[in-house]
Structures are given as structure tokens and as C-alpha cells.
XYZ file of N, CA and C in Angstrom:
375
model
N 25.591 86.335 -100.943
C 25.037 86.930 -99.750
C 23.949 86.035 -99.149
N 23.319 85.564 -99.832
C 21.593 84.906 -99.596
C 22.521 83.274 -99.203
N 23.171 83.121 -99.563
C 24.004 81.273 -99.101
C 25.182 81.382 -97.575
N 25.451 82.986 -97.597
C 26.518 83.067 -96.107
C 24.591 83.340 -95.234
N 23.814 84.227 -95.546
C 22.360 84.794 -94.703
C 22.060 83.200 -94.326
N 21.889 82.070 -95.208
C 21.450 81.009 -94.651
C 22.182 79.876 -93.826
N 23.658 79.810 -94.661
C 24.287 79.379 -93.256
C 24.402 79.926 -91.987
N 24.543 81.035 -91.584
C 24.466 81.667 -90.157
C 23.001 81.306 -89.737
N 21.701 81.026 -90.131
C 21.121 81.066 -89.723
C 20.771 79.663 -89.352
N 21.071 78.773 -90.260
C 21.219 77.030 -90.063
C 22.281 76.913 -88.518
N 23.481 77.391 -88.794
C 24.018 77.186 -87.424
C 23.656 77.997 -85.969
N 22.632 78.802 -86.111
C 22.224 79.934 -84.923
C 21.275 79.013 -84.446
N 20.422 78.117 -85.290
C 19.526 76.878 -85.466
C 20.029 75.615 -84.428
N 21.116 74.888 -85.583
C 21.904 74.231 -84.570
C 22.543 74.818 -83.209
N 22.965 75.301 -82.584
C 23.215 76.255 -81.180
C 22.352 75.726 -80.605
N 21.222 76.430 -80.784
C 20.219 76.578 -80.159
C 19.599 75.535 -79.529
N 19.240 74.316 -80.256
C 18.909 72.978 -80.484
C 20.000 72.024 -79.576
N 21.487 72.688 -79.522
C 22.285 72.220 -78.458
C 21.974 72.438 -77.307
N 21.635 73.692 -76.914
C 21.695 74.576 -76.146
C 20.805 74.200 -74.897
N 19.435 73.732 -75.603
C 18.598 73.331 -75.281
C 18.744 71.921 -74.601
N 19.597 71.245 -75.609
C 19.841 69.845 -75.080
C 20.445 69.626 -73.613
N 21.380 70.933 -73.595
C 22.263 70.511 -72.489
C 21.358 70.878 -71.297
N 20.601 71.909 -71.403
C 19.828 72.585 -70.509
C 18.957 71.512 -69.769
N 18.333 70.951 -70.938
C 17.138 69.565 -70.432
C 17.905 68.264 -69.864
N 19.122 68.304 -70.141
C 19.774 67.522 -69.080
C 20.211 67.891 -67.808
N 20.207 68.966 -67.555
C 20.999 69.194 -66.422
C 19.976 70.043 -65.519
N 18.807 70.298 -65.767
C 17.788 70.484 -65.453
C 17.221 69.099 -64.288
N 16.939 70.015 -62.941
C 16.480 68.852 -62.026
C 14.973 68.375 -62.424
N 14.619 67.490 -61.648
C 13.292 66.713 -61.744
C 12.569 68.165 -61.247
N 11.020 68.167 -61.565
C 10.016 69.188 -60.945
C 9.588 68.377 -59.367
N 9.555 68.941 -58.226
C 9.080 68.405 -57.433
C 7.482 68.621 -57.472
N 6.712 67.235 -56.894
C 5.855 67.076 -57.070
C 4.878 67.015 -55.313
N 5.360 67.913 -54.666
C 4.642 67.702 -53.693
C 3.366 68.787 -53.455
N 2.258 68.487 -52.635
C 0.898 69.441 -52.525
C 1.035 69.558 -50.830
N 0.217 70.452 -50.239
C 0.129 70.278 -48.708
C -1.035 69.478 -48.376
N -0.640 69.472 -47.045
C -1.492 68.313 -46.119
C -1.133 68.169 -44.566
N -1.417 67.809 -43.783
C -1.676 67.877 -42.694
C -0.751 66.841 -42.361
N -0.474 66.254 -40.866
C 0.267 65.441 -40.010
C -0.106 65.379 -38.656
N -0.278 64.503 -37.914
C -0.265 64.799 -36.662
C 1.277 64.871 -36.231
N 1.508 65.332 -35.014
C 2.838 65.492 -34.365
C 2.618 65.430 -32.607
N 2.886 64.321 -31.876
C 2.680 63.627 -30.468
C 4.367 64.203 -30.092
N 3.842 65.058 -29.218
C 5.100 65.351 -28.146
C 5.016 64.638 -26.898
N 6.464 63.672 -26.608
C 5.924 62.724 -25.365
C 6.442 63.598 -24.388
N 6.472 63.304 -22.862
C 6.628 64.106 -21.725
C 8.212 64.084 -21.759
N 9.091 63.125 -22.733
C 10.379 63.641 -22.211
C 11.038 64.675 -22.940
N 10.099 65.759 -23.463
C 9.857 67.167 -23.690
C 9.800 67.982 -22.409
N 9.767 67.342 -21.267
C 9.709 68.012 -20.047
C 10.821 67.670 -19.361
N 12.174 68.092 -19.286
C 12.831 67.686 -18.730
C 13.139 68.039 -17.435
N 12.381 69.005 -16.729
C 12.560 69.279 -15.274
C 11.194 68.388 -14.592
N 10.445 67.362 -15.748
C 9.129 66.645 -14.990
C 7.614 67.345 -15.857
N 7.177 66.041 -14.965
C 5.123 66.814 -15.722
C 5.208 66.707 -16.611
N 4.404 67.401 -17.882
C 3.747 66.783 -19.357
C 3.481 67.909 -19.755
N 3.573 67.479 -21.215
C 3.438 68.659 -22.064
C 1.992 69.007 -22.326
N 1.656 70.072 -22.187
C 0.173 70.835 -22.237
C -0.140 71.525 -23.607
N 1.532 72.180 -23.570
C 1.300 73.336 -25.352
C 2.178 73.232 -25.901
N 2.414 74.051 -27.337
C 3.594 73.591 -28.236
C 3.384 75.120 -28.980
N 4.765 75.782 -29.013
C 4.701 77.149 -29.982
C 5.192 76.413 -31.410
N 4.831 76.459 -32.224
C 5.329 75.949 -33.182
C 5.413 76.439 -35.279
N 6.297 75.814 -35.846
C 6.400 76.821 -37.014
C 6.748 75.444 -37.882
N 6.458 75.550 -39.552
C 7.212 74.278 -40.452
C 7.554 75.383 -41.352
N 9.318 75.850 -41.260
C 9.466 76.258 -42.087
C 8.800 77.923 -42.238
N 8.752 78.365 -43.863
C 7.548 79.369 -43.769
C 6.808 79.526 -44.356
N 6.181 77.720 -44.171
C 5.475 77.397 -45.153
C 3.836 77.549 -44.004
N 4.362 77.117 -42.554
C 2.723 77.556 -41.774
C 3.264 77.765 -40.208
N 2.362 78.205 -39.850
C 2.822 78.411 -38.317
C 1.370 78.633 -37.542
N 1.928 77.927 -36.075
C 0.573 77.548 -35.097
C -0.016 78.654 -34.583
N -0.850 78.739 -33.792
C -1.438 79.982 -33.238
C -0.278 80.928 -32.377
N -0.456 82.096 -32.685
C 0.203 83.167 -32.129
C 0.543 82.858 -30.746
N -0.680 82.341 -29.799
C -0.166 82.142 -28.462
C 0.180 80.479 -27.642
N 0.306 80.015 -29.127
C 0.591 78.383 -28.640
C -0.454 77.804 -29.277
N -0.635 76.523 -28.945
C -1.026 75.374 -28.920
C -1.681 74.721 -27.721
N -3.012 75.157 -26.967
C -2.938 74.506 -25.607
C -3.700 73.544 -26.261
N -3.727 72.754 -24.120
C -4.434 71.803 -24.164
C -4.014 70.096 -24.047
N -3.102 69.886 -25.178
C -2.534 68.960 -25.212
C -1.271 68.549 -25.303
N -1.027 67.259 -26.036
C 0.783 67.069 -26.792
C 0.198 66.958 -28.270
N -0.742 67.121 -28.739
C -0.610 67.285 -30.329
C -0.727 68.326 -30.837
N -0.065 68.490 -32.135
C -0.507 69.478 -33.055
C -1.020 69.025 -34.367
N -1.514 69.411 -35.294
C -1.806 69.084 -36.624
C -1.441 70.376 -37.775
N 0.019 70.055 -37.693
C 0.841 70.867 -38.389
C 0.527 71.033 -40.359
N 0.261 72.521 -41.188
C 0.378 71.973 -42.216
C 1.689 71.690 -43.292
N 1.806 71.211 -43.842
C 3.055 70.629 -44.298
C 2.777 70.194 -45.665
N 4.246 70.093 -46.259
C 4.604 69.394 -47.989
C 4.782 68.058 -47.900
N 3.706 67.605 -48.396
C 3.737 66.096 -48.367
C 3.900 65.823 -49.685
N 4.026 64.249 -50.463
C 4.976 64.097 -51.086
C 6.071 63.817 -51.735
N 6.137 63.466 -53.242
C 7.393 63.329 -53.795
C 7.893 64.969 -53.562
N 9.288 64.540 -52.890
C 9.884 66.074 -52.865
C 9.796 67.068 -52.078
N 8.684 66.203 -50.819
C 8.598 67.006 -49.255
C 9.663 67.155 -48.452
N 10.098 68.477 -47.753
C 10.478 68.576 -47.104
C 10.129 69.651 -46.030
N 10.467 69.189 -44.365
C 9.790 70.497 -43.988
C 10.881 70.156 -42.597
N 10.652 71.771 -42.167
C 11.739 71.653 -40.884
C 10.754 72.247 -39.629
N 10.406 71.175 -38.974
C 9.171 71.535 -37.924
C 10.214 72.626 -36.291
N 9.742 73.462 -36.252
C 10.739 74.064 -35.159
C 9.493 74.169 -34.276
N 9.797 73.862 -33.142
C 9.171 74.035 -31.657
C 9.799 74.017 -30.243
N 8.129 74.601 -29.302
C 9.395 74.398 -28.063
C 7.593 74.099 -27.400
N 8.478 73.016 -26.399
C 6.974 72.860 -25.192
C 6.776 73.876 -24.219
N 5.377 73.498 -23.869
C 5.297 74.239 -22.252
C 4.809 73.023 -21.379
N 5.545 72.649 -20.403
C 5.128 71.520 -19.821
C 4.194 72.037 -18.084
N 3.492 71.088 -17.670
C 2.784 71.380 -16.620
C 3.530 70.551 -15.509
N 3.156 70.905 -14.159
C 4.223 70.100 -13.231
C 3.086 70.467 -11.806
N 2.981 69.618 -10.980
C 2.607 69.963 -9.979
C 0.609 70.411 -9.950
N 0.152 70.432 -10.702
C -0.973 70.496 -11.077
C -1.378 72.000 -11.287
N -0.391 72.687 -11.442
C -0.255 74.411 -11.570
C 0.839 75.283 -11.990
N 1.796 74.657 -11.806
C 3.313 75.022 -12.130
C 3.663 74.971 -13.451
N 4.110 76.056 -14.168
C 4.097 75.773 -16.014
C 5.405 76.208 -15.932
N 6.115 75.566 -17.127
C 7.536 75.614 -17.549
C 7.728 75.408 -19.113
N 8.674 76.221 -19.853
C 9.083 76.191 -20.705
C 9.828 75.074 -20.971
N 10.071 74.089 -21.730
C 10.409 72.654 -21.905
C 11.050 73.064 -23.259
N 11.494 71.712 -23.818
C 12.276 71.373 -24.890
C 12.050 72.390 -26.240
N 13.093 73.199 -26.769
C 12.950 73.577 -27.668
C 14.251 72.553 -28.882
N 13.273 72.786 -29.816
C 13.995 71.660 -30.958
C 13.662 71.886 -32.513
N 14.243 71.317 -33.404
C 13.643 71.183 -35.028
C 13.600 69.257 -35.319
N 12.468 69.081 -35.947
C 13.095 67.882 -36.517
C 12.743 68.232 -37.884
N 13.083 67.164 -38.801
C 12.770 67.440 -40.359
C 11.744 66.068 -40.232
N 10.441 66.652 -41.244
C 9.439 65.772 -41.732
C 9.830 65.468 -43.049
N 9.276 64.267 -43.619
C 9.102 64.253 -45.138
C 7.941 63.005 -45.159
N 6.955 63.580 -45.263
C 5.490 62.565 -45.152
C 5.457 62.422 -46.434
N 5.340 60.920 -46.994
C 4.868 60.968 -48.430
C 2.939 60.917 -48.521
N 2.602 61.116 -47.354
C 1.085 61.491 -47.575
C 0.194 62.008 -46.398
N -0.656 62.659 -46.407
C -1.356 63.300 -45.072
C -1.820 62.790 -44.124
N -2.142 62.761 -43.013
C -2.718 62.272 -42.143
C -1.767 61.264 -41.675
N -0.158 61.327 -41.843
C 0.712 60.318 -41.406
C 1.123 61.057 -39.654
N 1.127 59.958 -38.224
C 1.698 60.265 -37.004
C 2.997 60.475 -37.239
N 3.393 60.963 -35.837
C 4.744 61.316 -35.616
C 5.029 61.401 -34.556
N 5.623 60.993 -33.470
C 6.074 61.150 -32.233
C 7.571 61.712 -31.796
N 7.820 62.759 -30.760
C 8.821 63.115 -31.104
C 9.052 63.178 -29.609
């Protein structure tokens, strides 16, 4: 009884020890990315009826998202984001472009994908 109790338990042993093996192989890398910032330059041919871009509604993912009522003011944002071994981020936006020195228009809506391997990297889009 006590020599079958210890073989089952030697091979429940070995299993296990397999088990494990296969697991730690087939197991992906840990990604290693932290957040951080980016700038992001929207040029005017975000305006495709004319004029320049003033604001930007914008989102990365759901990992952050811009102010509730836009972005005025300019063409930048300073989006936060996964920078990084193992960043990825899907920036979705849309402009509001100015025209005529009063005239506002809804402009380019788009996604691009970022993958900054460190913060404070430009981007022009």
C-alpha cells in the first residue's frame, strides 16, 4: 500500500513539474510599459473645407480622454498614453477647424495608432 501511496504521488509530482514546463513556455513576455505623455500637432490639412485647426475632441483608447468640451485654442494636445516596451495606443479624434476669422467647422475625424518608446516624444498628424 505505502510503495503504490508513493508512486502516485512521485508521478502527480512529475505532471505537475511538466505541466508547469509547458505553461512557462508558452506563456507570453510581461509587457513592460508605464504612462506618459506625447505631444500630438494636428496640421491644417485636418481642415478640409480650409482655415486651421483651433480644437481637437479627443480619446487614447480607455486608457485617457481630453476635456469633455474639447481641446481649444490650438493644434496640440498632450495626450496621456503607454509608453514603452509593449505600448500601444489607438488615439481617436476629430478637429474643429476655424475659417474666415469666425466661421467654425467640424474637420477631420480619424484614429492613428501611437507606440512611443518614451514620453515627451512629437507627433504630427
Amino acid at each position: 500500500m505505502r510503495g503504490s501511496l508513493l508512486r502516485k504521488s512521485r508521478g502527480m509530482l512529475v505532471g505537475s513539474v511538466m505541466a508547469l514546463g509547458v505553461v512557462g513556455l508558452t506563456a507570453a513576455p510581461a509587457s513592460a510599459w508605464s504612462g506618459g505623455n506625447v505631444w500630438v500637432n494636428f496640421g491644417d490639412w485636418n481642415c478640409p473645407g480650409g482655415g486651421s485647426v483651433v480644437g481637437v475632441y479627443w480619446a487614447v483608447d480607455a486608457y485617457s480622454v481630453g476635456p469633455a468640451g474639447g481641446d481649444w485654442g490650438d493644434n496640440v494636445i498632450y495626450p496621456r498614453v503607454r509608453v514603452g516596451s509593449g505600448a500601444y495606443n489607438t488615439l481617436s479624434y476629430q478637429t474643429i477647424c476655424k475659417k474666415w476669422g469666425w466661421y467654425q467647422y467640424r474637420g477631420v475625424v480619424g484614429s492613428r495608432s501611437l507606440t512611443p518608446y518614451k514620453s515627451g516624444l512629437s507627433y504630427t498628424y
